[in-house]
Coordinates of C-alpha atoms and ligand atoms in Angstrom, one line a residue:
Y1 CA 94.3 127.4 115.1
Q2 CA 93.8 126.8 118.8
R3 CA 95.5 124.3 121.0
E4 CA 94.0 122.8 124.2
N5 CA 94.0 125.7 126.6
F6 CA 93.8 124.2 130.1
W7 CA 95.1 127.3 131.5
K8 CA 95.1 130.8 130.1
F9 CA 96.7 133.6 132.2
N10 CA 95.4 136.3 130.0
D11 CA 91.9 135.1 129.8
G12 CA 90.5 136.5 133.0
Q13 CA 90.7 133.1 134.6
V14 CA 90.9 133.7 138.4
P15 CA 92.9 131.1 140.3
L16 CA 90.7 129.6 143.0
F17 CA 93.6 128.8 145.2
N18 CA 97.4 128.5 145.1
T19 CA 98.3 125.1 143.4
H20 CA 101.8 124.8 144.9
P21 CA 101.7 121.3 146.4
D22 CA 102.8 122.6 149.9
K23 CA 100.0 125.2 149.8
L24 CA 97.5 122.5 148.7
E25 CA 98.5 120.4 151.8
E26 CA 98.1 123.4 154.0
L27 CA 94.6 124.2 152.7
A28 CA 93.5 120.6 152.8
K29 CA 94.7 120.1 156.3
A30 CA 92.7 123.1 157.4
R31 CA 89.5 121.6 155.9
L32 CA 89.8 118.0 156.9
T33 CA 89.1 116.5 160.3
Q34 CA 92.2 115.4 162.1
N35 CA 91.3 111.7 161.3
G36 CA 90.9 112.6 157.6
W37 CA 94.1 114.5 157.5
Y38 CA 96.0 111.7 159.2
Y39 CA 94.6 109.0 156.9
A40 CA 95.5 111.0 153.7
S41 CA 98.9 112.4 154.8
S42 CA 100.4 109.5 156.8
N43 CA 103.2 107.4 155.3
A44 CA 104.7 104.2 156.4
G45 CA 107.1 104.5 159.4
L46 CA 109.3 107.5 159.4
S47 CA 108.3 108.6 155.8
Y48 CA 111.7 107.7 154.4
T49 CA 110.1 106.1 151.4
H50 CA 108.1 109.3 150.8
L51 CA 111.3 111.3 151.0
A52 CA 113.1 108.9 148.7
N53 CA 110.3 109.4 146.2
R54 CA 110.9 113.2 146.2
E55 CA 114.6 112.9 146.3
A56 CA 114.7 110.6 143.3
F57 CA 113.3 113.5 141.2
F58 CA 116.1 115.9 142.3
R59 CA 118.8 113.6 140.8
H60 CA 117.5 114.3 137.2
K61 CA 117.6 117.7 135.6
I62 CA 115.7 118.7 132.5
V63 CA 117.9 120.4 129.9
P64 CA 115.6 122.6 127.8
H65 CA 115.8 123.1 124.0
Q66 CA 115.6 126.7 122.6
L67 CA 114.2 128.2 119.4
V68 CA 112.1 125.2 118.6
D69 CA 108.8 126.0 116.9
T70 CA 106.3 124.7 119.5
N71 CA 103.3 126.6 118.3
E72 CA 101.4 123.4 117.4
R73 CA 102.6 121.3 120.3
S74 CA 100.3 118.7 121.9
M75 CA 100.2 116.8 125.1
R76 CA 97.9 114.2 123.7
T77 CA 98.9 110.6 123.6
E78 CA 97.2 107.2 123.9
I79 CA 97.0 104.3 126.3
F80 CA 95.9 100.8 125.3
G81 CA 94.7 102.2 122.0
Q82 CA 92.6 105.0 123.5
K83 CA 93.3 108.6 122.9
V84 CA 93.8 110.8 126.0
S85 CA 94.5 114.5 126.5
A86 CA 97.7 114.0 128.4
P87 CA 99.9 111.2 129.7
I88 CA 98.5 111.8 133.2
G89 CA 95.9 109.8 135.0
I90 CA 94.0 109.7 138.3
A91 CA 95.6 107.2 140.6
P92 CA 93.1 105.0 142.5
I93 CA 92.4 106.3 146.0
G94 CA 89.8 104.7 148.3
I95 CA 87.1 106.1 150.6
N96 CA 86.8 109.5 148.9
K97 CA 83.9 110.4 151.3
I98 CA 86.7 111.2 153.8
Y99 CA 87.5 114.2 151.6
H100 CA 84.1 115.2 150.3
P101 CA 80.5 114.1 150.8
Q102 CA 80.1 113.3 147.1
G103 CA 83.1 110.9 147.3
E104 CA 84.5 109.6 144.1
L105 CA 81.8 111.2 141.8
P106 CA 83.3 114.7 141.3
V107 CA 86.8 113.2 140.6
A108 CA 85.4 110.8 138.0
K109 CA 83.4 113.6 136.4
V110 CA 86.3 116.0 136.1
A111 CA 88.6 113.3 134.7
G112 CA 85.9 112.6 132.0
E113 CA 85.7 116.4 131.2
L114 CA 89.4 116.7 130.8
G115 CA 89.8 113.4 128.8
I116 CA 92.2 111.8 131.1
P117 CA 91.9 108.2 132.6
Y118 CA 90.1 107.8 135.9
S119 CA 91.0 104.9 138.2
L120 CA 88.4 103.7 140.8
S121 CA 89.6 102.0 143.9
T122 CA 88.0 98.8 145.3
A123 CA 87.9 100.7 148.6
G124 CA 85.7 103.4 146.9
S125 CA 82.9 104.9 148.8
C126 CA 80.4 105.0 145.9
P127 CA 78.9 102.2 143.8
I128 CA 80.9 101.3 140.6
E129 CA 77.9 102.1 138.4
D130 CA 77.4 105.6 139.8
V131 CA 81.1 106.4 139.3
A132 CA 80.9 105.3 135.7
C133 CA 77.9 107.6 135.2
A134 CA 79.7 110.5 136.7
N135 CA 82.7 109.8 134.4
D136 CA 80.4 109.7 131.4
A137 CA 78.6 112.9 132.5
G138 CA 82.0 114.7 132.5
R139 CA 82.7 113.6 128.9
E140 CA 79.3 114.5 127.9
A141 CA 79.6 118.0 129.5
T142 CA 82.7 118.7 127.4
R143 CA 81.1 117.5 124.2
S144 CA 77.9 119.5 124.7
A145 CA 79.6 122.7 126.1
S146 CA 81.6 122.8 122.9
G147 CA 79.1 121.9 120.2
N148 CA 81.8 120.3 118.2
G149 CA 83.7 119.0 121.2
D150 CA 85.8 122.1 121.4
A151 CA 85.5 123.3 125.0
H152 CA 89.2 123.8 125.5
G153 CA 90.1 125.0 122.1
A154 CA 90.4 121.5 120.6
K155 CA 88.5 118.2 120.8
I156 CA 89.0 116.5 124.2
P157 CA 89.2 112.7 123.5
P158 CA 87.0 110.5 125.7
G159 CA 89.2 109.1 128.6
P160 CA 89.4 105.5 129.4
R161 CA 88.6 104.3 132.9
F162 CA 90.4 101.7 135.0
F163 CA 89.1 99.5 137.8
Q164 CA 91.7 99.0 140.6
L165 CA 91.3 95.6 142.3
Y166 CA 92.0 94.8 145.9
M167 CA 91.4 91.1 145.6
P168 CA 89.2 89.7 148.4
H169 CA 89.7 86.1 149.6
D170 CA 86.3 85.3 148.1
D171 CA 86.4 84.4 144.4
E172 CA 82.7 84.8 143.9
L173 CA 83.0 88.4 145.2
T174 CA 86.0 89.1 143.0
I175 CA 84.2 87.9 139.9
S176 CA 81.2 90.0 140.9
L177 CA 83.3 93.1 141.2
L178 CA 85.1 92.5 137.9
T179 CA 81.8 91.9 136.2
R180 CA 80.3 95.1 137.5
A181 CA 83.4 97.0 136.4
H182 CA 83.2 95.6 132.9
K183 CA 79.5 96.2 132.6
S184 CA 80.1 99.8 133.7
G185 CA 82.5 100.4 130.9
F186 CA 85.9 100.1 132.8
T187 CA 88.5 99.5 130.1
A188 CA 91.3 98.0 132.1
C189 CA 91.9 96.3 135.5
I190 CA 94.7 97.2 137.8
L191 CA 95.6 94.7 140.5
T192 CA 97.3 96.4 143.5
T193 CA 99.7 94.0 145.1
D194 CA 101.5 96.1 147.7
T195 CA 98.6 96.5 150.1
W196 CA 97.1 93.3 151.4
Q197 CA 97.0 95.3 154.6
L198 CA 97.8 98.9 155.4
G199 CA 101.4 99.8 156.3
W200 CA 102.5 100.8 159.8
R201 CA 101.5 104.4 159.9
H202 CA 102.0 106.1 163.2
D203 CA 99.4 108.8 163.0
D204 CA 96.7 106.4 161.9
I205 CA 97.6 103.9 164.6
A206 CA 97.8 106.5 167.4
T207 CA 94.3 107.7 166.6
S208 CA 92.7 104.3 165.9
N209 CA 91.9 105.5 162.5
Y210 CA 90.9 102.1 161.4
A211 CA 87.7 102.5 163.2
F212 CA 87.2 106.0 161.7
Y213 CA 87.5 105.1 158.0
R214 CA 85.6 101.8 158.2
G215 CA 82.6 103.9 159.2
I216 CA 83.0 106.6 156.4
G217 CA 81.6 105.0 153.3
A218 CA 81.8 101.5 151.7
D219 CA 79.0 101.8 149.1
L220 CA 81.1 100.1 146.4
G221 CA 81.0 97.0 148.5
L222 CA 77.6 97.4 150.1
S223 CA 76.0 97.7 146.6
D224 CA 77.5 94.4 145.5
P225 CA 75.0 91.5 145.3
V226 CA 77.6 88.9 146.4
F227 CA 78.7 91.0 149.3
Q228 CA 75.0 91.6 150.3
K229 CA 74.7 87.8 150.4
R230 CA 77.7 87.6 152.7
L231 CA 76.2 90.2 155.0
A232 CA 73.0 88.3 155.2
E233 CA 74.9 85.1 155.9
Q234 CA 76.4 86.9 158.9
G235 CA 73.0 88.2 160.0
I236 CA 74.1 91.9 159.4
D237 CA 71.5 94.3 158.1
P238 CA 73.4 97.3 156.6
A239 CA 70.4 99.5 157.1
K240 CA 70.4 98.8 160.9
E241 CA 74.2 98.4 161.4
P242 CA 75.9 100.4 158.7
E243 CA 79.2 100.7 160.7
K244 CA 79.4 96.9 161.1
A245 CA 78.6 96.3 157.4
G246 CA 81.2 98.9 156.4
A247 CA 83.8 97.4 158.7
M248 CA 83.1 93.9 157.1
W249 CA 83.7 95.4 153.7
I250 CA 86.9 97.1 154.6
D251 CA 88.1 93.9 156.3
S252 CA 87.5 92.0 153.1
V253 CA 89.5 94.5 151.1
W254 CA 92.5 94.9 153.5
H255 CA 92.4 91.3 154.8
G256 CA 96.1 90.9 155.5
R257 CA 96.4 87.6 153.7
A258 CA 99.0 87.6 150.9
W259 CA 98.3 86.4 147.3
S260 CA 100.6 84.8 144.8
W261 CA 101.6 85.3 141.1
E262 CA 99.4 82.2 140.3
K263 CA 96.4 84.0 141.8
A264 CA 97.2 87.2 139.9
V265 CA 97.1 85.2 136.7
W266 CA 93.8 83.6 137.8
A267 CA 92.3 87.1 138.3
R268 CA 93.6 88.2 134.9
E269 CA 92.1 85.2 133.2
K270 CA 88.8 86.0 134.8
W271 CA 89.0 89.6 133.7
R272 CA 89.9 88.5 130.2
Q273 CA 86.9 86.3 130.0
I274 CA 84.6 88.9 131.5
S275 CA 85.9 91.8 129.5
G276 CA 86.7 90.0 126.2
G277 CA 90.5 90.6 126.6
A278 CA 90.9 94.0 128.1
P279 CA 94.3 94.9 129.7
F280 CA 95.2 93.8 133.2
L281 CA 98.1 95.6 135.1
I282 CA 99.9 94.9 138.3
K283 CA 100.4 97.9 140.5
G284 CA 103.0 98.2 143.2
I285 CA 106.0 96.8 141.3
Q286 CA 109.5 98.1 142.4
R287 CA 111.9 95.3 141.5
V288 CA 113.3 94.5 138.0
D289 CA 112.8 90.8 138.6
D290 CA 109.1 91.3 139.5
A291 CA 108.6 93.5 136.5
T292 CA 110.3 90.9 134.3
K293 CA 108.0 88.2 135.8
A294 CA 104.9 90.4 135.0
A295 CA 106.0 90.8 131.4
D296 CA 106.9 87.1 131.0
L297 CA 103.6 86.0 132.4
G298 CA 101.8 88.2 129.8
F299 CA 100.4 91.0 131.9
E300 CA 99.7 94.0 129.7
G301 CA 101.6 96.3 132.0
I302 CA 102.6 97.5 135.4
V303 CA 102.3 100.5 137.6
V304 CA 105.8 101.1 139.1
S305 CA 104.6 102.4 142.5
N306 CA 105.3 102.3 146.2
H307 CA 101.8 103.5 147.1
A308 CA 103.1 107.1 147.8
G309 CA 105.5 105.7 150.4
R310 CA 102.6 104.4 152.6
Q311 CA 103.5 100.7 152.7
V312 CA 107.2 99.8 153.1
D313 CA 109.3 102.4 154.9
G314 CA 112.9 102.8 153.9
A315 CA 112.2 101.6 150.3
I316 CA 113.7 102.7 147.0
G317 CA 112.3 105.9 145.5
S318 CA 109.7 104.9 142.9
L319 CA 111.5 106.9 140.1
D320 CA 114.7 105.1 140.8
A321 CA 112.8 101.8 140.5
L322 CA 111.3 103.0 137.2
E323 CA 114.7 103.9 135.8
A324 CA 116.0 100.4 136.4
I325 CA 112.9 98.6 135.2
A326 CA 112.5 100.7 132.0
K327 CA 116.2 100.1 131.2
K328 CA 115.5 96.3 131.2
L329 CA 112.0 96.2 129.8
G330 CA 111.5 99.4 127.9
D331 CA 111.5 97.6 124.6
R332 CA 109.1 94.8 125.4
P333 CA 106.2 94.9 123.0
N334 CA 102.7 95.1 124.4
F335 CA 104.0 95.8 127.9
A336 CA 103.1 99.3 129.3
I337 CA 105.4 100.6 132.0
T338 CA 103.4 103.2 133.9
F339 CA 104.4 105.1 137.0
D340 CA 103.3 106.8 140.2
S341 CA 104.5 108.0 143.6
G342 CA 105.8 111.4 144.4
V343 CA 104.7 113.4 141.4
R344 CA 104.1 117.0 142.4
G345 CA 104.2 118.9 139.1
A346 CA 104.7 118.8 135.3
A347 CA 108.5 118.6 135.6
D348 CA 108.1 115.4 137.6
V349 CA 105.8 114.0 134.9
V350 CA 108.3 114.9 132.2
K351 CA 111.2 113.2 134.1
A352 CA 109.2 110.0 134.6
L353 CA 108.3 110.0 130.9
A354 CA 112.0 110.7 130.0
L355 CA 113.1 107.7 132.1
G356 CA 110.7 105.4 130.3
A357 CA 107.2 105.6 131.8
K358 CA 104.4 105.5 129.2
F359 CA 102.0 107.1 131.6
V360 CA 102.0 108.8 135.0
F361 CA 99.4 108.7 137.7
I362 CA 98.9 111.2 140.4
G363 CA 97.4 110.7 143.8
R364 CA 97.8 113.1 146.6
L365 CA 97.5 116.2 144.4
W366 CA 93.9 115.5 143.5
I367 CA 92.9 114.4 147.0
W368 CA 94.0 117.9 148.2
G369 CA 91.9 119.5 145.5
L370 CA 88.9 117.4 146.4
S371 CA 89.3 118.2 150.1
I372 CA 89.7 121.9 149.5
M373 CA 86.8 122.6 147.2
G374 CA 85.1 119.4 145.9
E375 CA 84.6 119.3 142.2
A376 CA 85.8 122.8 141.5
G377 CA 88.9 122.0 143.6
V378 CA 89.8 118.8 141.6
R379 CA 89.2 120.7 138.4
H380 CA 91.5 123.5 139.4
V381 CA 94.3 121.2 140.5
L382 CA 94.1 119.0 137.4
K383 CA 93.7 121.9 134.9
G384 CA 96.7 123.5 136.7
L385 CA 98.8 120.4 136.2
L386 CA 97.8 120.1 132.5
G387 CA 98.5 123.8 132.1
D388 CA 101.9 123.4 133.8
L389 CA 102.8 120.6 131.4
D390 CA 101.7 122.6 128.3
I391 CA 103.8 125.5 129.4
L392 CA 106.8 123.4 130.3
M393 CA 106.6 121.8 126.8
N394 CA 106.5 125.3 125.2
C395 CA 109.4 126.6 127.3
A396 CA 111.6 123.5 126.9
G397 CA 111.1 123.1 123.1
L398 CA 108.9 120.0 123.2
N399 CA 106.2 119.3 120.6
T400 CA 105.0 115.9 121.5
I401 CA 104.9 113.5 124.4
E402 CA 106.5 110.8 122.3
E403 CA 109.7 112.9 121.8
I404 CA 110.4 113.0 125.5
D405 CA 113.2 110.6 126.2
E406 CA 116.4 110.3 128.2
T407 CA 118.3 112.8 126.0
L408 CA 116.2 115.5 127.7
L409 CA 117.8 114.8 131.1
E410 CA 121.1 115.3 132.8
S411 CA 121.2 112.8 135.6
L412 CA 123.4 112.8 138.7
P413 CA 124.7 109.4 139.9
K414 CA 122.8 107.8 142.8
A415 CA 124.1 109.1 146.1
Y416 CA 123.7 105.7 147.7
Ligands
FNR1 C1 96.4 105.6 148.0 N1 96.8 104.7 147.0 C2 95.9 103.7 146.7 N2 96.2 102.7 145.8 C3 95.4 101.8 145.4 O1 95.7 101.0 144.5 N3 94.1 101.7 146.0 C4 93.7 102.6 147.0 O2 92.6 102.5 147.5 C5 94.6 103.6 147.4 N4 94.3 104.4 148.3 C6 95.2 105.5 148.7 C7 94.8 106.4 149.6 C8 95.6 107.5 149.9 C9 95.2 108.5 151.0 C10 96.9 107.6 149.2 C11 97.7 108.8 149.5 C12 97.2 106.7 148.3 C13 98.0 104.8 146.3 C14 97.8 105.6 145.0 O3 97.0 104.9 144.1 C15 99.1 106.0 144.3 O4 99.9 104.9 144.2 C16 99.9 107.1 145.1 O5 99.0 108.0 145.8 C17 100.8 107.9 144.1 O6 101.6 108.7 144.8 P1 101.3 110.3 145.0 O7 101.0 110.8 143.7 O8 100.2 110.4 146.0 O9 102.6 110.8 145.5

């Protein structure tokens, strides 16, 4: 009998670099340009929301079980009816060419290899179709490396992939993006509602970073037939004026003009028609009333998230928001409460699951891996996180993800 072995200390596996989140930041900072580092690391305002995200985890302590037979434990679970290796997914993050010349491709590939969901941002720097191919190639690599699909000691299930939508104020363009995503095998759509425009981030603003990242890579948009039409209408030839074309794409993603619940329902209905009824989630929910509205309107789920603290400074820690939302809506059928913002290790994943998240997404951890060492760096960080979770389950007497609930935690009252 062999379990998934994402990490084996005694197997001659040599760590590529230290996976402590503080060390990852240090290494990534040393590799990135100052503009790149500022874009990735900056938070809204004084970083109070970022701090609140971390602080929220400290309030909850895991109380481990002892002498439980965990020899056949498994991190596997499922999301929207698809099996996955662990309740951990790649959060959507745009413009990956800031971090590595291959952009989104290595990340999508590694997620496919490991059997965890990949999310592609509308602000991606590679075409949707290429990212889908890379994700498939990762799955295929695991299948063929193992003969019987056994590369990590057990069969890795094929991971689903999600398309994150920043909805442009151009319906034809939105429909084109959703159609491409569906044709490329994306199994769910995630509408991000907390970022019509980027938050007030001092480092970015001080360095005029808007100009920097608009010039980095916008191939997801530039490869879109409707967007190509828009460029032609403006007399912009992307071959001659790539910066101008890239800027026009970024401006149609972060346009600054708010949308409504009605429009979110419109997008969901379009996605349902295009995809034949695939799930549609709202990302950026922090309030119980908004979460309730999403459930009442029939969305298949939410991502409780504050965008890693990059949007509204002085906001509630995302884990605190999750706790309140899950208390109210945890029992709603066909409504997936998922979570991100501030996760830095397996203990954080377990705490979020215990407080009612069905699934946890990670952002900055994988950007640092990508920045440090491209594909190998992302693989190292993600395998490390999966290894960390497997070991935590072994040491805390946990056999399955489903058994993780609030009885695992001792929680201090809120200090505020
Ligand atoms: C993001 N995030 C994000 N979200 C989204 O829906 N579309 C996007 O394009 C981006 N881009 C992006 C860039 C950078 C540099 C960061 C740090 C974050 C938010 C992301 O999906 C996720 O919500 C957070 O990153 C989760 O928090 P942690 O894990 O980074 O703490």
